[in-house]
Amino acid sequence: MATLTESRRATRGWVAASLLLSCGVASAHSGGGEGGGFTSGFLHPIFGLDHVAAMVAVGLWGAFLGSRAMWLLPVIFPVVMAVGGALGVAGVPIPGVETGIALSAVALGAMIAFAVKPPLWVAGVLVGVFAIFHGHAHGTELPESANALAFAVGFVISTGLLHLCGIAFGLLVKYPWGKSAVRVGGGAIAVLGVCFLTGAL
Amino acid sequence: MNVAQVLAHSMVKGLDEFQNGFLHPLMTPVQLLVLVTFGLWLSRRRPFAPAREVGAFAASSALALGVVLMFPRAELPLLAVLLTAMAAASLIASGYREAAAIRYVGFALAGVLLGIDSAPDPWVSRWDAFKMAAGSWVGLQVVLLCVGYYSSLLPDRKWAMYGVRIVASWVIAIAVMMIAFLFRRS
């Protein structure tokens, strides 16, 4: 009986190993089609550290500001970002896009670090303005070969997940030590933003 | 960038016309976007009572499919579908408590649009086209009900409500981007 069980375990191990080894072949693709469009869109915000910093900051600040801001800011950001993306796709130029993106990390990070709690509409407008720059960058850098819908779905979901990461971290404000941790996190984002702004990163 | 590429899908080999029609909403990303949006909209009513909305959707989609069976070359502007999804998602994201009549009209409109969008290819035989349309109709109702039902199972907690609103905002963003792609293409 024991031998049979061991034999089964060994078989399972081999099957698992074979599946893992075959993944390399299965995952090989040209990057085209809907999968490629989705992957390309999904990775686009993640591969830009400046985007990551700002989007995590949006979620973090939302959680820091409280219940309503926690959902309102992550709702405003993708919608306005899409408008910026549409402007980018349409070829409408916006001056200082990269500066705007770097500034978004500085400003949002500083808001968290200094525990600034403006009225909700001010926070919404600020996040909306910065979202335009992020969206425009995505829209203009859109690869020609990408599948439109799959790319849009990918980059919107990726953006939303980055916000959720920020919210998850921001929920630590419930604890006395968590508040300090969140403020330190905000400060780190602001410092990163300064590095982007000065070209150090 | 080719928006048509997004919508293009071929028949799954080995499946008959009904089964292919059934899978059609799942294989057409824009239809899926609309169905997810309307499913979320459906789930907002507590307690979950989707009979009238689903009734309006089922009747209008059946009617639209009947029309496209008679006029197989009917075409639907993608813009109309995207604007409908965007309008429904805006209602969800804003948390606006709309009148029941607006909901019924919205679901009926979505049914018409998705029905027309599910038109079988004009070169297939009448019987095959009918089977495909019947499959599409069943598929549309099943996907809508599944999204609505499973979303309604979310607990009555703030985080769930916020999550639904955030997903609705993603739909708006995707629709806005798609509209931009459409205009760039044209």
CSV table of C-alpha atoms in Angstrom, one decimal:
chain,number,residue,atom,x,y,z
A,1,MET,CA,0.0,0.0,0.0
A,2,ALA,CA,2.8,2.4,1.0
A,3,THR,CA,4.6,1.5,-2.2
A,4,LEU,CA,1.5,2.3,-4.2
A,5,THR,CA,1.1,5.7,-2.4
A,6,GLU,CA,4.7,6.5,-3.0
A,7,SER,CA,4.4,5.5,-6.6
A,8,ARG,CA,1.4,7.8,-7.0
A,9,ARG,CA,3.3,10.7,-5.3
A,10,ALA,CA,6.2,10.1,-7.7
A,11,THR,CA,3.8,10.1,-10.7
A,12,ARG,CA,2.2,13.3,-9.5
A,13,GLY,CA,5.6,14.8,-9.1
A,14,TRP,CA,6.6,13.9,-12.6
A,15,VAL,CA,3.4,15.1,-14.0
A,16,ALA,CA,3.8,18.4,-12.2
A,17,ALA,CA,7.4,18.7,-13.3
A,18,SER,CA,6.5,17.9,-16.9
A,19,LEU,CA,3.8,20.6,-16.8
A,20,LEU,CA,6.2,23.1,-15.4
A,21,LEU,CA,8.8,22.3,-18.1
A,22,SER,CA,6.2,22.5,-20.8
A,23,CYS,CA,5.2,26.0,-19.7
A,24,GLY,CA,8.1,27.5,-21.6
A,25,VAL,CA,6.7,26.2,-24.9
A,26,ALA,CA,3.1,27.1,-24.1
A,27,SER,CA,3.9,30.6,-23.1
A,28,ALA,CA,6.0,31.4,-26.2
A,29,HIS,CA,4.0,33.9,-28.3
A,30,SER,CA,4.6,36.7,-30.6
A,31,GLY,CA,2.9,39.3,-28.5
A,32,GLY,CA,0.1,39.8,-31.1
A,33,GLY,CA,-3.6,39.2,-30.8
A,34,GLU,CA,-5.8,39.8,-27.9
A,35,GLY,CA,-3.5,38.2,-25.4
A,36,GLY,CA,-0.6,40.3,-26.6
A,37,GLY,CA,-2.7,43.4,-26.5
A,38,PHE,CA,-3.8,42.7,-23.0
A,39,THR,CA,-0.3,41.8,-21.8
A,40,SER,CA,1.1,44.9,-23.5
A,41,GLY,CA,-1.5,47.1,-21.9
A,42,PHE,CA,-1.3,45.4,-18.5
A,43,LEU,CA,2.5,45.8,-18.3
A,44,HIS,CA,2.6,49.3,-19.7
A,45,PRO,CA,1.9,51.1,-16.3
A,46,ILE,CA,3.9,48.6,-14.3
A,47,PHE,CA,7.1,49.0,-16.3
A,48,GLY,CA,7.2,52.7,-15.6
A,49,LEU,CA,8.3,53.3,-12.0
A,50,ASP,CA,7.0,56.9,-12.2
A,51,HIS,CA,3.5,55.6,-13.1
A,52,VAL,CA,3.6,52.9,-10.4
A,53,ALA,CA,4.6,55.5,-7.7
A,54,ALA,CA,1.8,57.9,-8.6
A,55,MET,CA,-0.9,55.2,-8.9
A,56,VAL,CA,0.0,53.6,-5.6
A,57,ALA,CA,0.0,57.1,-4.1
A,58,VAL,CA,-3.6,57.7,-5.4
A,59,GLY,CA,-4.8,54.6,-3.5
A,60,LEU,CA,-2.7,55.4,-0.5
A,61,TRP,CA,-4.0,59.0,-0.3
A,62,GLY,CA,-7.5,57.8,-0.8
A,63,ALA,CA,-7.2,55.4,2.2
A,64,PHE,CA,-5.5,58.1,4.2
A,65,LEU,CA,-8.3,60.6,3.5
A,66,GLY,CA,-11.1,58.2,4.6
A,67,SER,CA,-14.0,56.2,3.5
A,68,ARG,CA,-15.4,58.3,0.6
A,69,ALA,CA,-12.1,59.3,-0.8
A,70,MET,CA,-11.0,55.7,-0.8
A,71,TRP,CA,-13.4,54.8,-3.6
A,72,LEU,CA,-13.8,58.2,-5.2
A,73,LEU,CA,-10.2,58.8,-6.1
A,74,PRO,CA,-9.7,55.3,-7.7
A,75,VAL,CA,-12.9,56.0,-9.6
A,76,ILE,CA,-11.9,59.5,-10.8
A,77,PHE,CA,-8.3,58.5,-11.8
A,78,PRO,CA,-9.0,55.8,-14.5
A,79,VAL,CA,-11.9,57.8,-16.0
A,80,VAL,CA,-9.9,61.0,-16.4
A,81,MET,CA,-6.8,59.0,-17.4
A,82,ALA,CA,-8.8,57.5,-20.2
A,83,VAL,CA,-9.7,61.0,-21.4
A,84,GLY,CA,-6.0,61.8,-21.3
A,85,GLY,CA,-5.4,58.5,-23.2
A,86,ALA,CA,-8.0,59.5,-25.8
A,87,LEU,CA,-6.2,62.8,-26.3
A,88,GLY,CA,-2.9,61.0,-26.7
A,89,VAL,CA,-4.5,58.5,-29.2
A,90,ALA,CA,-6.0,61.5,-31.1
A,91,GLY,CA,-2.5,63.1,-31.3
A,92,VAL,CA,-3.6,66.2,-29.3
A,93,PRO,CA,-0.3,67.5,-27.7
A,94,ILE,CA,-0.1,68.3,-24.0
A,95,PRO,CA,3.0,70.1,-22.9
A,96,GLY,CA,5.2,68.8,-20.1
A,97,VAL,CA,3.7,65.3,-19.8
A,98,GLU,CA,6.7,63.7,-18.2
A,99,THR,CA,7.1,66.6,-15.8
A,100,GLY,CA,3.4,66.3,-14.9
A,101,ILE,CA,3.9,62.6,-14.2
A,102,ALA,CA,6.9,63.2,-12.0
A,103,LEU,CA,5.1,66.1,-10.3
A,104,SER,CA,2.2,63.8,-9.5
A,105,ALA,CA,4.4,61.5,-7.5
A,106,VAL,CA,6.0,64.5,-5.7
A,107,ALA,CA,2.6,66.2,-4.9
A,108,LEU,CA,0.6,63.1,-3.9
A,109,GLY,CA,3.5,61.7,-1.9
A,110,ALA,CA,4.0,65.0,-0.1
A,111,MET,CA,0.2,65.1,0.7
A,112,ILE,CA,0.5,61.8,2.4
A,113,ALA,CA,3.8,62.5,4.1
A,114,PHE,CA,2.5,65.8,5.6
A,115,ALA,CA,-0.9,64.3,6.3
A,116,VAL,CA,-2.7,67.0,4.3
A,117,LYS,CA,-6.4,66.4,4.3
A,118,PRO,CA,-8.0,68.9,1.8
A,119,PRO,CA,-11.7,68.9,1.0
A,120,LEU,CA,-12.7,65.9,-1.1
A,121,TRP,CA,-13.3,68.0,-4.3
A,122,VAL,CA,-9.8,69.4,-4.1
A,123,ALA,CA,-8.3,66.0,-3.8
A,124,GLY,CA,-10.5,64.8,-6.8
A,125,VAL,CA,-9.4,67.7,-9.0
A,126,LEU,CA,-5.8,67.3,-8.1
A,127,VAL,CA,-5.9,63.5,-8.9
A,128,GLY,CA,-7.9,64.2,-12.1
A,129,VAL,CA,-5.3,66.8,-13.3
A,130,PHE,CA,-2.4,64.4,-12.8
A,131,ALA,CA,-4.4,61.5,-14.4
A,132,ILE,CA,-4.6,63.4,-17.7
A,133,PHE,CA,-0.7,63.3,-17.9
A,134,HIS,CA,-0.6,59.6,-17.1
A,135,GLY,CA,-3.3,58.8,-19.7
A,136,HIS,CA,-1.7,60.9,-22.3
A,137,ALA,CA,1.6,59.1,-21.9
A,138,HIS,CA,-0.2,55.7,-22.3
A,139,GLY,CA,-2.2,56.9,-25.3
A,140,THR,CA,0.8,58.3,-27.2
A,141,GLU,CA,3.0,55.3,-26.4
A,142,LEU,CA,0.4,52.8,-27.5
A,143,PRO,CA,2.1,50.2,-29.8
A,144,GLU,CA,0.6,50.2,-33.3
A,145,SER,CA,0.3,46.5,-33.4
A,146,ALA,CA,-1.7,46.2,-30.1
A,147,ASN,CA,-5.3,45.1,-30.0
A,148,ALA,CA,-7.3,48.2,-29.0
A,149,LEU,CA,-9.8,46.7,-26.6
A,150,ALA,CA,-7.4,44.2,-25.1
A,151,PHE,CA,-4.8,46.9,-24.6
A,152,ALA,CA,-7.3,49.3,-22.9
A,153,VAL,CA,-8.6,46.5,-20.7
A,154,GLY,CA,-5.1,45.6,-19.7
A,155,PHE,CA,-3.9,49.0,-18.8
A,156,VAL,CA,-7.1,50.0,-17.0
A,157,ILE,CA,-7.0,46.9,-14.8
A,158,SER,CA,-3.3,47.2,-14.1
A,159,THR,CA,-3.9,50.8,-13.1
A,160,GLY,CA,-6.8,49.8,-10.8
A,161,LEU,CA,-4.7,47.0,-9.2
A,162,LEU,CA,-1.9,49.5,-8.4
A,163,HIS,CA,-4.5,51.7,-6.7
A,164,LEU,CA,-5.7,48.7,-4.8
A,165,CYS,CA,-2.1,48.1,-3.6
A,166,GLY,CA,-2.0,51.6,-2.4
A,167,ILE,CA,-5.4,51.3,-0.6
A,168,ALA,CA,-4.3,48.0,1.0
A,169,PHE,CA,-1.2,49.7,2.4
A,170,GLY,CA,-3.2,52.8,3.3
A,171,LEU,CA,-5.6,50.8,5.4
A,172,LEU,CA,-2.8,50.4,7.9
A,173,VAL,CA,-3.7,53.9,9.1
A,174,LYS,CA,-6.1,52.2,11.5
A,175,TYR,CA,-3.1,51.4,13.7
A,176,PRO,CA,-1.0,54.0,15.4
A,177,TRP,CA,2.2,52.6,13.9
A,178,GLY,CA,0.5,52.2,10.6
A,179,LYS,CA,-0.2,55.9,10.2
A,180,SER,CA,3.5,56.5,10.6
A,181,ALA,CA,4.3,53.7,8.1
A,182,VAL,CA,1.9,55.2,5.5
A,183,ARG,CA,3.4,58.7,6.0
A,184,VAL,CA,6.8,57.3,5.5
A,185,GLY,CA,5.6,55.5,2.3
A,186,GLY,CA,4.2,58.8,1.1
A,187,GLY,CA,7.5,60.4,1.8
A,188,ALA,CA,9.3,57.7,-0.2
A,189,ILE,CA,7.0,58.3,-3.1
A,190,ALA,CA,7.7,62.0,-3.0
A,191,VAL,CA,11.4,61.4,-3.0
A,192,LEU,CA,11.1,59.1,-5.9
A,193,GLY,CA,9.1,61.8,-7.7
A,194,VAL,CA,11.9,64.3,-7.1
A,195,CYS,CA,14.4,61.8,-8.6
A,196,PHE,CA,12.2,61.5,-11.7
A,197,LEU,CA,11.9,65.3,-11.9
A,198,THR,CA,15.6,65.9,-11.7
A,199,GLY,CA,16.4,63.0,-14.0
A,200,ALA,CA,18.3,61.1,-11.3
A,201,LEU,CA,16.1,58.0,-12.0
B,1,MET,CA,-4.2,49.3,-34.7
B,2,ASN,CA,-7.3,47.7,-36.1
B,3,VAL,CA,-10.6,47.9,-34.1
B,4,ALA,CA,-12.2,45.4,-36.4
B,5,GLN,CA,-9.5,43.0,-35.2
B,6,VAL,CA,-11.0,43.3,-31.7
B,7,LEU,CA,-14.4,42.2,-32.9
B,8,ALA,CA,-13.4,39.6,-35.4
B,9,HIS,CA,-14.0,36.0,-34.3
B,10,SER,CA,-14.4,32.9,-36.2
B,11,MET,CA,-16.6,29.8,-35.6
B,12,VAL,CA,-15.2,27.3,-33.2
B,13,LYS,CA,-14.6,24.1,-35.2
B,14,GLY,CA,-16.3,21.0,-33.9
B,15,LEU,CA,-19.2,22.9,-32.4
B,16,ASP,CA,-22.6,23.2,-34.1
B,17,GLU,CA,-24.3,26.5,-34.9
B,18,PHE,CA,-26.3,26.7,-31.7
B,19,GLN,CA,-23.2,26.1,-29.6
B,20,ASN,CA,-21.2,28.7,-31.5
B,21,GLY,CA,-24.0,31.1,-31.1
B,22,PHE,CA,-24.1,30.4,-27.4
B,23,LEU,CA,-20.4,31.1,-27.1
B,24,HIS,CA,-20.6,34.3,-29.2
B,25,PRO,CA,-21.1,36.7,-26.3
B,26,LEU,CA,-18.1,35.3,-24.5
B,27,MET,CA,-15.9,35.5,-27.6
B,28,THR,CA,-16.9,39.1,-28.4
B,29,PRO,CA,-15.1,41.4,-26.0
B,30,VAL,CA,-17.3,44.4,-26.6
B,31,GLN,CA,-20.4,42.3,-25.8
B,32,LEU,CA,-18.8,40.9,-22.7
B,33,LEU,CA,-18.0,44.5,-21.6
B,34,VAL,CA,-21.7,45.4,-22.0
B,35,LEU,CA,-22.9,42.2,-20.3
B,36,VAL,CA,-20.6,42.7,-17.3
B,37,THR,CA,-21.7,46.3,-16.9
B,38,PHE,CA,-25.4,45.4,-17.1
B,39,GLY,CA,-24.9,42.4,-14.8
B,40,LEU,CA,-23.3,44.7,-12.2
B,41,TRP,CA,-26.2,47.1,-12.7
B,42,LEU,CA,-28.6,44.2,-12.2
B,43,SER,CA,-27.0,43.2,-8.9
B,44,ARG,CA,-27.3,46.7,-7.4
B,45,ARG,CA,-31.0,46.1,-6.5
B,46,ARG,CA,-31.3,44.6,-3.0
B,47,PRO,CA,-33.0,42.1,-2.7
B,48,PHE,CA,-31.9,40.6,-6.0
B,49,ALA,CA,-35.0,40.8,-8.2
B,50,PRO,CA,-34.0,40.9,-11.8
B,51,ALA,CA,-37.2,39.6,-13.5
B,52,ARG,CA,-38.3,42.9,-15.1
B,53,GLU,CA,-34.9,44.0,-16.3
B,54,VAL,CA,-34.0,40.6,-17.6
B,55,GLY,CA,-37.5,40.4,-19.2
B,56,ALA,CA,-36.9,43.7,-21.0
B,57,PHE,CA,-33.5,42.5,-22.1
B,58,ALA,CA,-34.7,39.1,-23.2
B,59,ALA,CA,-37.7,40.5,-25.2
B,60,SER,CA,-35.7,43.2,-26.9
B,61,SER,CA,-32.7,41.0,-27.8
B,62,ALA,CA,-35.1,38.3,-29.2
B,63,LEU,CA,-36.8,41.0,-31.3
B,64,ALA,CA,-33.5,42.4,-32.5
B,65,LEU,CA,-32.3,38.9,-33.4
B,66,GLY,CA,-35.5,38.3,-35.3
B,67,VAL,CA,-34.9,41.5,-37.3
B,68,VAL,CA,-31.3,40.6,-38.2
B,69,LEU,CA,-32.5,37.1,-39.3
B,70,MET,CA,-34.8,38.8,-41.8
B,71,PHE,CA,-32.2,41.5,-42.7
B,72,PRO,CA,-28.9,39.7,-42.3
B,73,ARG,CA,-26.8,42.7,-43.5
B,74,ALA,CA,-27.9,45.0,-40.6
B,75,GLU,CA,-24.9,46.6,-39.1
B,76,LEU,CA,-24.5,48.2,-35.8
B,77,PRO,CA,-22.2,51.2,-35.0
B,78,LEU,CA,-19.8,50.1,-32.3
B,79,LEU,CA,-20.0,53.6,-30.9
B,80,ALA,CA,-23.6,53.0,-29.9
B,81,VAL,CA,-22.7,49.9,-27.9
B,82,LEU,CA,-19.8,51.6,-26.2
B,83,LEU,CA,-21.9,54.7,-25.3
B,84,THR,CA,-24.6,52.4,-23.8
B,85,ALA,CA,-22.0,50.6,-21.7
B,86,MET,CA,-20.5,53.9,-20.6
B,87,ALA,CA,-23.9,55.3,-19.6
B,88,ALA,CA,-24.8,52.3,-17.5
B,89,ALA,CA,-21.3,52.2,-15.9
B,90,SER,CA,-21.7,56.0,-15.1
B,91,LEU,CA,-24.9,55.3,-13.2
B,92,ILE,CA,-23.2,52.5,-11.2
B,93,ALA,CA,-20.0,54.4,-10.5
B,94,SER,CA,-21.9,57.6,-9.4
B,95,GLY,CA,-24.2,55.5,-7.2
B,96,TYR,CA,-27.2,57.4,-8.7
B,97,ARG,CA,-30.5,55.9,-7.7
B,98,GLU,CA,-32.3,56.0,-11.0
B,99,ALA,CA,-36.0,55.5,-11.6
B,100,ALA,CA,-37.1,52.0,-12.5
B,101,ALA,CA,-38.2,53.2,-16.0
B,102,ILE,CA,-34.6,54.2,-16.8
B,103,ARG,CA,-33.4,50.7,-15.8
B,104,TYR,CA,-36.0,49.0,-18.1
B,105,VAL,CA,-35.2,51.3,-21.0
B,106,GLY,CA,-31.5,50.7,-20.5
B,107,PHE,CA,-31.8,47.0,-20.4
B,108,ALA,CA,-34.2,47.0,-23.4
B,109,LEU,CA,-31.7,49.2,-25.3
B,110,ALA,CA,-28.8,46.9,-24.4
B,111,GLY,CA,-30.9,43.9,-25.6
B,112,VAL,CA,-31.5,45.6,-29.0
B,113,LEU,CA,-27.9,46.5,-29.5
B,114,LEU,CA,-26.5,43.1,-28.5
B,115,GLY,CA,-29.2,41.3,-30.5
B,116,ILE,CA,-28.2,43.3,-33.7
B,117,ASP,CA,-24.5,42.8,-32.9
B,118,SER,CA,-25.1,39.0,-32.7
B,119,ALA,CA,-26.3,38.8,-36.3
B,120,PRO,CA,-25.3,35.5,-37.9
B,121,ASP,CA,-23.1,35.7,-41.0
B,122,PRO,CA,-25.2,36.4,-44.1
B,123,TRP,CA,-23.8,33.5,-46.1
B,124,VAL,CA,-25.1,30.7,-43.8
B,125,SER,CA,-28.3,28.9,-44.5
B,126,ARG,CA,-31.6,30.1,-42.9
B,127,TRP,CA,-31.8,27.1,-40.6
B,128,ASP,CA,-28.2,27.5,-39.5
B,129,ALA,CA,-28.7,31.2,-39.0
B,130,PHE,CA,-31.7,30.5,-36.8
B,131,LYS,CA,-29.8,28.0,-34.7
B,132,MET,CA,-26.9,30.4,-34.3
B,133,ALA,CA,-29.3,33.3,-33.4
B,134,ALA,CA,-31.1,31.1,-30.8
B,135,GLY,CA,-27.7,30.1,-29.3
B,136,SER,CA,-26.7,33.7,-29.1
B,137,TRP,CA,-29.9,34.7,-27.4
B,138,VAL,CA,-29.5,32.0,-24.8
B,139,GLY,CA,-25.8,32.9,-24.3
B,140,LEU,CA,-26.7,36.6,-23.8
B,141,GLN,CA,-29.3,35.8,-21.1
B,142,VAL,CA,-27.0,33.3,-19.4
B,143,VAL,CA,-24.0,35.6,-19.2
B,144,LEU,CA,-26.1,38.5,-18.0
B,145,LEU,CA,-27.8,36.5,-15.3
B,146,CYS,CA,-24.6,34.9,-14.2
B,147,VAL,CA,-22.8,38.2,-13.8
B,148,GLY,CA,-25.8,39.7,-12.1
B,149,TYR,CA,-26.4,36.8,-9.7
B,150,TYR,CA,-22.8,36.3,-8.7
B,151,SER,CA,-22.3,40.0,-8.2
B,152,SER,CA,-25.4,40.1,-6.0
B,153,LEU,CA,-23.8,37.5,-3.7
B,154,LEU,CA,-21.2,40.1,-2.7
B,155,PRO,CA,-21.8,41.0,1.0
B,156,ASP,CA,-23.8,44.1,1.8
B,157,ARG,CA,-20.6,45.8,2.9
B,158,LYS,CA,-19.0,49.1,2.0
B,159,TRP,CA,-15.9,47.6,0.4
B,160,ALA,CA,-18.1,45.5,-1.9
B,161,MET,CA,-20.1,48.6,-3.0
B,162,TYR,CA,-16.8,50.5,-3.5
B,163,GLY,CA,-15.4,47.6,-5.5
B,164,VAL,CA,-18.4,47.5,-7.9
B,165,ARG,CA,-18.1,51.3,-8.4
B,166,ILE,CA,-14.4,51.0,-9.1
B,167,VAL,CA,-15.0,48.3,-11.7
B,168,ALA,CA,-17.7,50.4,-13.3
B,169,SER,CA,-15.2,53.3,-13.6
B,170,TRP,CA,-12.9,50.8,-15.4
B,171,VAL,CA,-15.7,50.1,-17.9
B,172,ILE,CA,-16.0,53.9,-18.5
B,173,ALA,CA,-12.3,54.2,-19.0
B,174,ILE,CA,-12.2,51.2,-21.4
B,175,ALA,CA,-15.1,52.6,-23.4
B,176,VAL,CA,-13.5,56.1,-23.6
B,177,MET,CA,-10.3,54.6,-24.9
B,178,MET,CA,-12.2,52.4,-27.4
B,179,ILE,CA,-14.1,55.4,-28.7
B,180,ALA,CA,-10.8,57.2,-29.2
B,181,PHE,CA,-9.4,54.2,-31.1
B,182,LEU,CA,-12.5,54.2,-33.3
B,183,PHE,CA,-12.2,57.8,-34.2
B,184,ARG,CA,-8.4,57.4,-34.9
B,185,ARG,CA,-9.2,54.6,-37.2
B,186,SER,CA,-12.0,56.5,-39.1
